[in-house]
XYZ file of N, CA and C in Angstrom:
513
model
N 55.308 -116.117 179.611
C 56.027 -114.842 179.697
C 57.253 -115.006 178.849
N 57.435 -113.872 178.145
C 58.734 -113.655 177.211
C 59.745 -113.756 178.126
N 60.865 -114.560 177.569
C 62.101 -115.001 178.209
C 62.905 -113.624 178.245
N 62.912 -112.770 177.219
C 63.493 -111.484 177.351
C 62.875 -110.348 178.292
N 61.826 -110.550 178.920
C 61.095 -109.645 179.640
C 61.813 -109.382 180.870
N 62.061 -108.082 181.189
C 62.752 -107.646 182.406
C 62.381 -108.100 183.718
N 63.485 -108.476 184.429
C 63.145 -109.044 185.651
C 64.189 -108.588 186.575
N 63.681 -108.128 187.922
C 64.847 -107.796 189.007
C 64.468 -108.462 190.344
N 65.344 -109.363 190.752
C 65.198 -110.113 191.720
C 63.949 -111.027 191.833
N 63.600 -111.511 190.852
C 62.465 -112.387 190.551
C 61.263 -111.759 190.346
N 60.963 -110.376 190.332
C 60.058 -109.652 190.055
C 59.960 -109.253 188.600
N 58.783 -109.202 188.012
C 58.602 -108.654 186.650
C 57.714 -107.474 186.637
N 58.071 -106.454 185.672
C 57.386 -105.321 185.559
C 55.899 -105.675 184.952
N 54.747 -105.058 185.482
C 53.632 -105.145 184.924
C 53.314 -103.835 184.101
N 53.254 -103.817 183.015
C 52.702 -102.543 182.139
C 51.288 -102.755 181.629
N 50.668 -101.631 182.110
C 49.076 -101.585 181.705
C 48.745 -100.183 181.136
N 48.102 -100.270 180.050
C 47.670 -98.879 179.506
C 46.415 -98.463 180.227
N 46.584 -97.411 180.951
C 45.423 -96.856 181.588
C 44.937 -95.448 181.006
N 45.319 -95.118 179.895
C 44.876 -93.777 179.328
C 43.379 -93.865 179.084
N 42.707 -94.885 178.980
C 41.209 -94.907 178.559
C 40.795 -95.659 179.751
N 41.173 -95.768 181.027
C 40.698 -96.608 182.030
C 39.518 -95.586 182.615
N 38.761 -96.259 183.217
C 37.666 -95.454 184.014
C 37.941 -95.168 185.511
N 39.028 -95.995 186.015
C 39.514 -95.652 187.390
C 40.232 -94.230 187.332
N 40.237 -93.607 188.464
C 40.887 -92.354 188.649
C 41.995 -92.490 189.580
N 43.138 -92.206 189.188
C 44.441 -92.218 190.138
C 44.144 -90.885 191.221
N 44.200 -91.366 192.330
C 44.132 -90.129 193.373
C 45.071 -89.107 193.210
N 46.324 -89.392 192.912
C 47.217 -88.369 192.620
C 46.827 -87.257 191.426
N 46.373 -87.909 190.237
C 45.872 -87.226 189.204
C 44.426 -86.404 189.734
N 43.845 -87.025 190.462
C 42.544 -86.425 190.931
C 42.866 -85.057 191.796
N 43.929 -85.209 192.802
C 44.221 -84.100 193.414
C 44.916 -82.891 192.584
N 45.812 -83.455 191.550
C 46.301 -82.439 190.738
C 44.992 -81.628 189.819
N 44.193 -82.419 189.397
C 42.755 -81.870 188.611
C 42.392 -80.850 189.620
N 41.964 -81.408 190.788
C 41.167 -80.423 191.674
C 41.728 -79.047 191.890
N 43.233 -79.073 192.134
C 44.063 -78.019 192.258
C 43.825 -77.023 191.092
N 43.938 -77.540 190.026
C 43.882 -76.953 188.733
C 42.660 -76.327 188.424
N 41.616 -77.064 188.914
C 40.289 -76.588 188.601
C 40.219 -75.406 189.576
N 40.416 -75.501 190.786
C 40.235 -74.251 191.781
C 41.168 -73.075 191.389
N 42.389 -73.326 190.528
C 43.070 -72.376 190.140
C 42.451 -71.564 189.087
N 41.704 -72.259 188.130
C 40.751 -71.718 187.077
C 39.755 -70.934 187.576
N 39.038 -71.277 188.532
C 37.965 -70.635 189.169
C 38.477 -69.317 189.713
N 39.541 -69.372 190.400
C 40.062 -68.158 191.159
C 40.519 -67.140 189.989
N 41.163 -67.652 189.067
C 41.719 -66.838 187.874
C 40.589 -66.159 187.168
N 39.492 -66.994 187.033
C 38.158 -66.403 186.373
C 37.767 -65.073 187.148
N 37.633 -65.317 188.402
C 37.088 -64.093 189.198
C 38.199 -62.969 189.032
N 39.366 -63.186 188.991
C 40.513 -62.199 188.848
C 40.197 -61.454 187.516
N 39.921 -62.354 186.511
C 39.832 -61.746 185.199
C 38.544 -60.739 185.076
N 37.524 -61.377 185.657
C 36.335 -60.570 185.656
C 36.664 -59.162 186.456
N 37.041 -59.343 187.656
C 37.216 -58.013 188.043
C 38.208 -56.955 187.339
N 39.255 -57.549 186.763
C 40.167 -56.810 185.913
C 39.385 -56.230 184.669
N 38.635 -57.122 184.129
C 37.748 -56.467 182.861
C 36.800 -55.253 183.417
N 36.361 -55.401 184.650
C 35.494 -54.268 185.115
C 36.493 -52.966 185.248
N 37.714 -53.235 185.521
C 38.614 -52.097 185.921
C 39.174 -51.662 184.690
N 39.151 -52.356 183.691
C 39.625 -51.779 182.418
C 38.754 -51.112 181.343
N 37.355 -51.150 181.868
C 36.437 -50.394 180.977
C 36.542 -49.044 180.900
N 36.540 -48.503 179.651
C 35.571 -48.896 178.529
C 36.260 -49.823 177.683
N 37.568 -50.148 177.769
C 38.049 -51.169 176.996
C 37.700 -52.566 177.226
N 37.191 -53.308 176.350
C 36.748 -54.785 176.664
C 37.709 -55.551 175.791
N 38.506 -56.144 176.537
C 39.672 -57.065 175.938
C 39.009 -58.581 175.984
N 38.344 -59.056 175.043
C 37.924 -60.457 175.284
C 38.851 -61.491 175.240
N 39.997 -61.270 174.658
C 41.227 -62.176 174.710
C 41.623 -62.508 176.110
N 41.648 -61.320 177.082
C 42.051 -61.821 178.482
C 40.951 -62.739 179.214
N 39.773 -62.819 178.784
C 38.894 -63.950 179.444
C 38.898 -65.202 178.874
N 39.437 -65.288 177.505
C 39.221 -66.549 176.955
C 40.214 -67.632 177.410
N 41.072 -67.492 178.175
C 41.880 -68.505 178.913
C 41.174 -69.220 180.059
N 40.195 -68.559 180.452
C 39.349 -68.910 181.587
C 37.926 -69.354 181.309
N 37.371 -68.602 180.295
C 35.802 -68.820 179.953
C 35.822 -69.564 178.670
N 34.823 -70.459 178.506
C 34.345 -71.058 177.000
C 33.740 -70.060 176.353
N 34.155 -69.578 175.259
C 33.353 -68.539 174.443
C 32.044 -68.769 173.968
N 31.673 -69.998 174.260
C 30.144 -70.128 173.788
C 29.202 -70.505 174.880
N 29.864 -70.308 175.998
C 29.287 -70.712 177.354
C 28.452 -69.492 177.797
N 27.482 -69.493 178.742
C 26.590 -68.604 179.389
C 27.350 -67.656 180.056
N 28.218 -68.235 180.915
C 29.084 -67.361 181.840
C 29.780 -66.148 181.046
N 30.353 -66.607 179.929
C 31.131 -65.604 179.161
C 30.228 -64.709 178.573
N 29.125 -65.172 177.840
C 28.237 -64.236 177.055
C 27.518 -63.413 178.231
N 27.360 -63.769 179.279
C 26.582 -62.819 180.420
C 27.764 -61.756 180.810
N 28.835 -62.206 180.990
C 29.802 -61.119 181.355
C 30.157 -60.148 180.264
N 30.235 -60.636 178.999
C 30.476 -59.505 177.914
C 29.201 -58.722 177.865
N 27.975 -59.208 178.159
C 26.887 -58.372 178.158
C 26.923 -57.258 179.077
N 27.346 -57.813 180.366
C 27.470 -56.843 181.538
C 28.493 -55.714 181.227
N 29.606 -56.107 180.633
C 30.647 -55.191 180.366
C 30.082 -54.143 179.343
N 29.409 -54.469 178.362
C 28.949 -53.724 177.266
C 27.861 -52.729 177.819
N 27.157 -53.149 178.921
C 26.087 -52.322 179.527
C 26.681 -51.326 180.410
N 27.663 -51.792 181.068
C 28.403 -50.717 182.028
C 29.220 -49.786 181.231
N 29.752 -50.241 180.072
C 30.291 -49.286 179.056
C 29.508 -48.118 178.358
N 28.210 -48.702 178.203
C 27.273 -47.702 177.644
C 26.811 -46.649 178.579
N 26.694 -47.035 179.795
C 26.389 -46.026 180.823
C 27.644 -45.149 181.294
N 28.827 -45.460 180.881
C 29.959 -44.551 181.209
C 30.290 -44.767 182.610
N 30.285 -45.963 183.245
C 30.715 -46.297 184.539
C 32.055 -46.713 184.622
N 32.764 -46.397 185.713
C 34.110 -46.893 185.855
C 34.311 -47.334 187.299
N 35.382 -48.156 187.335
C 35.930 -48.436 188.657
C 37.255 -47.667 189.072
N 37.869 -47.092 188.211
C 38.995 -46.660 188.148
C 39.274 -45.080 188.633
N 38.176 -44.532 189.079
C 38.508 -43.098 189.628
C 39.073 -43.141 190.887
N 39.597 -42.120 191.310
C 40.477 -41.997 192.629
C 40.031 -42.531 193.821
N 40.548 -43.187 194.374
C 40.090 -43.878 195.743
C 38.796 -44.765 195.546
N 38.776 -45.269 194.408
C 37.535 -46.107 194.366
C 37.623 -47.474 195.337
N 36.683 -47.700 196.088
C 36.739 -48.888 197.102
C 36.511 -50.218 196.640
N 36.165 -50.400 195.274
C 35.791 -51.690 194.716
C 36.742 -52.687 195.004
N 36.295 -53.932 195.296
C 37.109 -55.043 195.501
C 36.332 -56.421 195.408
N 37.005 -57.356 195.543
C 36.316 -58.587 195.563
C 37.270 -59.626 196.365
N 36.600 -60.773 196.625
C 37.275 -61.697 197.655
C 36.616 -63.169 197.663
N 37.531 -64.145 197.330
C 37.033 -65.428 197.317
C 37.094 -66.060 198.695
N 35.867 -66.305 199.304
C 35.866 -66.681 200.654
C 36.034 -68.040 200.903
N 35.439 -68.752 199.957
C 35.634 -70.488 200.097
C 35.182 -70.951 198.778
N 35.774 -72.260 198.542
C 35.529 -72.982 197.257
C 35.565 -74.496 197.685
N 34.665 -75.144 196.924
C 34.498 -76.555 197.224
C 34.173 -77.210 195.788
N 35.253 -78.118 195.275
C 34.902 -78.774 194.164
C 33.912 -80.040 194.413
N 32.751 -79.786 193.946
C 31.745 -80.652 194.287
C 31.807 -81.889 193.542
N 32.078 -81.931 192.390
C 32.223 -83.248 191.532
C 33.039 -83.009 190.453
N 33.803 -84.048 190.092
C 34.674 -84.206 188.776
C 34.172 -85.297 188.081
N 33.629 -85.201 187.010
C 33.154 -86.102 186.013
C 34.081 -86.110 184.811
N 33.985 -87.171 183.923
C 34.844 -87.193 182.697
C 34.081 -85.902 181.804
N 34.999 -84.800 181.829
C 34.582 -83.631 180.936
C 33.880 -82.599 181.417
N 33.348 -82.551 182.740
C 32.481 -81.624 183.517
C 32.839 -81.742 185.039
N 32.883 -80.548 185.483
C 33.264 -80.372 186.848
C 32.180 -79.208 187.466
N 31.845 -79.546 188.677
C 30.934 -78.436 189.329
C 31.815 -77.876 190.531
N 31.618 -76.678 190.883
C 32.545 -76.151 191.830
C 31.509 -75.113 192.397
N 31.587 -75.058 193.727
C 30.665 -73.864 194.632
C 31.686 -72.991 195.208
N 31.405 -71.803 195.157
C 32.177 -70.571 196.032
C 31.087 -69.968 196.791
N 31.776 -69.245 197.719
C 31.189 -68.028 198.450
C 32.112 -66.693 198.093
N 31.702 -65.862 197.481
C 32.446 -64.616 197.291
C 31.808 -63.394 197.535
N 32.742 -62.476 197.885
C 32.363 -61.164 198.262
C 32.704 -60.253 197.236
N 31.780 -59.364 196.557
C 32.036 -58.476 195.650
C 31.524 -57.030 196.073
N 32.463 -56.040 195.796
C 31.827 -54.639 196.184
C 32.266 -53.812 195.179
N 31.339 -53.549 194.083
C 31.606 -52.698 193.099
C 30.964 -51.376 193.065
N 31.585 -50.249 193.345
C 31.210 -48.993 193.505
C 31.365 -48.127 192.176
N 30.466 -48.244 191.295
C 30.515 -47.670 189.852
C 30.356 -46.005 189.999
N 31.465 -45.497 189.322
C 31.672 -44.005 189.280
C 31.016 -43.701 187.888
N 30.145 -42.777 187.915
C 29.509 -42.354 186.629
C 30.584 -41.198 185.960
N 31.238 -41.327 185.039
C 32.061 -40.191 184.174
C 31.225 -39.043 183.793
N 29.988 -39.508 183.333
C 28.985 -38.547 182.902
C 28.429 -37.492 184.033
N 28.158 -38.042 185.103
C 27.554 -37.302 186.262
C 28.364 -36.866 187.187
N 29.863 -37.560 187.166
C 30.584 -37.204 188.250
C 30.431 -37.562 189.621
N 29.540 -38.724 189.697
C 29.389 -39.126 191.105
C 29.212 -40.707 191.043
N 29.222 -41.220 192.247
C 28.802 -42.492 192.374
C 27.457 -42.873 192.017
N 27.252 -44.006 191.583
C 25.879 -44.411 190.987
C 25.213 -45.322 192.201
N 24.238 -45.212 192.448
C 23.252 -46.015 193.327
C 22.398 -46.837 192.610
N 21.976 -48.073 192.769
C 22.585 -48.831 193.667
C 23.898 -49.154 193.479
N 24.874 -49.567 194.356
C 25.983 -50.076 194.276
C 26.004 -51.659 194.375
N 26.832 -52.392 193.964
C 26.679 -53.856 194.383
C 27.752 -54.185 195.405
N 27.139 -54.594 196.529
C 28.103 -55.125 197.720
C 27.207 -56.253 198.413
N 27.967 -57.414 197.979
C 27.137 -58.600 198.428
C 28.207 -59.911 198.579
N 27.745 -60.680 199.485
C 28.426 -61.900 199.696
C 27.468 -62.952 199.097
N 27.937 -63.831 197.986
C 26.899 -64.701 197.444
C 27.548 -65.903 197.166
N 26.774 -67.084 196.936
C 27.228 -68.160 196.720
C 27.067 -68.572 195.072
N 28.039 -68.890 194.589
C 28.160 -69.255 193.025
C 28.274 -70.719 192.740
N 27.589 -71.265 191.666
C 27.741 -72.468 191.307
C 28.675 -72.481 189.759
N 29.844 -72.839 189.738
C 30.496 -72.694 188.387
C 30.481 -74.320 187.716
N 30.139 -74.235 186.486
C 30.098 -75.432 185.781
C 31.325 -75.419 184.633
N 32.353 -76.096 184.733
C 33.452 -76.099 183.965
C 33.383 -77.388 182.935
N 33.835 -77.093 181.771
C 33.926 -78.241 180.757
C 35.489 -78.412 180.409
N 35.814 -79.546 180.102
C 37.167 -79.665 179.730
C 36.996 -79.547 178.091
N 38.217 -78.799 177.628
C 38.279 -78.454 176.436
C 39.792 -78.898 176.044
N 40.108 -79.959 175.550
C 41.378 -80.603 175.242
C 41.931 -80.648 176.723
N 43.301 -80.143 177.084
C 43.895 -80.078 178.366
C 43.343 -79.164 179.246
N 42.420 -78.081 178.695
C 41.982 -76.879 179.571
C 40.598 -77.358 180.214
N 40.450 -76.723 181.486
C 38.998 -76.567 182.002
C 38.694 -75.103 181.890
N 37.442 -74.834 181.336
C 37.011 -73.689 180.852
C 35.597 -73.498 181.600
N 35.356 -72.224 182.343
C 34.089 -72.089 182.714
C 33.028 -71.871 181.858
N 31.982 -72.653 181.831
C 30.750 -72.657 180.973
C 29.727 -71.754 181.420
N 29.463 -72.047 182.871
C 28.306 -71.264 183.575
C 28.627 -70.938 184.909
N 28.100 -69.643 185.388
C 28.254 -69.254 186.617
C 26.929 -68.854 187.079
N 26.491 -69.901 187.801
C 25.000 -69.509 188.340
C 25.082 -68.931 189.682
N 24.419 -67.829 189.826
C 24.226 -67.191 190.912
C 22.981 -66.690 191.372
N 22.862 -66.371 192.591
C 21.529 -65.785 192.801
C 21.250 -64.511 192.372
N 20.122 -64.005 192.285
C 19.809 -62.597 191.835
C 20.343 -61.652 192.941
N 20.843 -60.598 192.483
C 21.314 -59.604 193.328
C 20.382 -58.825 194.230
N 20.750 -58.967 195.547
C 20.108 -58.075 196.418
C 20.232 -56.526 196.445
N 21.431 -56.340 195.830
C 21.743 -54.761 195.930
C 20.697 -53.889 194.814
N 20.416 -54.673 193.827
C 19.562 -54.121 192.853
C 17.989 -54.412 192.870
N 17.659 -55.141 194.014
C 16.198 -55.233 194.174
C 15.536 -53.978 194.518
N 14.170 -53.640 194.054
C 13.355 -52.514 194.456
C 12.645 -53.111 195.629
């Protein structure tokens, strides 16, 4: 050992570079888990807000939470465009539309990829501005979603939102 190496009470400081270690610090894992949960909750909020701001589609408000090349983002943009073409809105007077995150579980965290499962309640009561009435069928469901997040630099972004087919729209 180097004679000039710091010592206190006969103990020496052990320095180890763990930046590239495969071991995960429990404190870091807890912080990462909390951050991932926040991203998923914010993603739901951003989706609901995107529906409420139609016919304006502001993609920039979605990009902090969604990977722009991911299927979740592309599916959401497609849905927003379809609803806009139909002239449907959620912002008519006394519209009851809402959403709620019931439960969330981070199933796995691997280097660069995370899987999160949620139970969500969505009630979307679309108002047709052309017809001046609510459209049927409306969307009112509690469903289970599987989100796949990928790490992009320091950020975790939603790549996929896997969900069962809608029961509201089945014939």
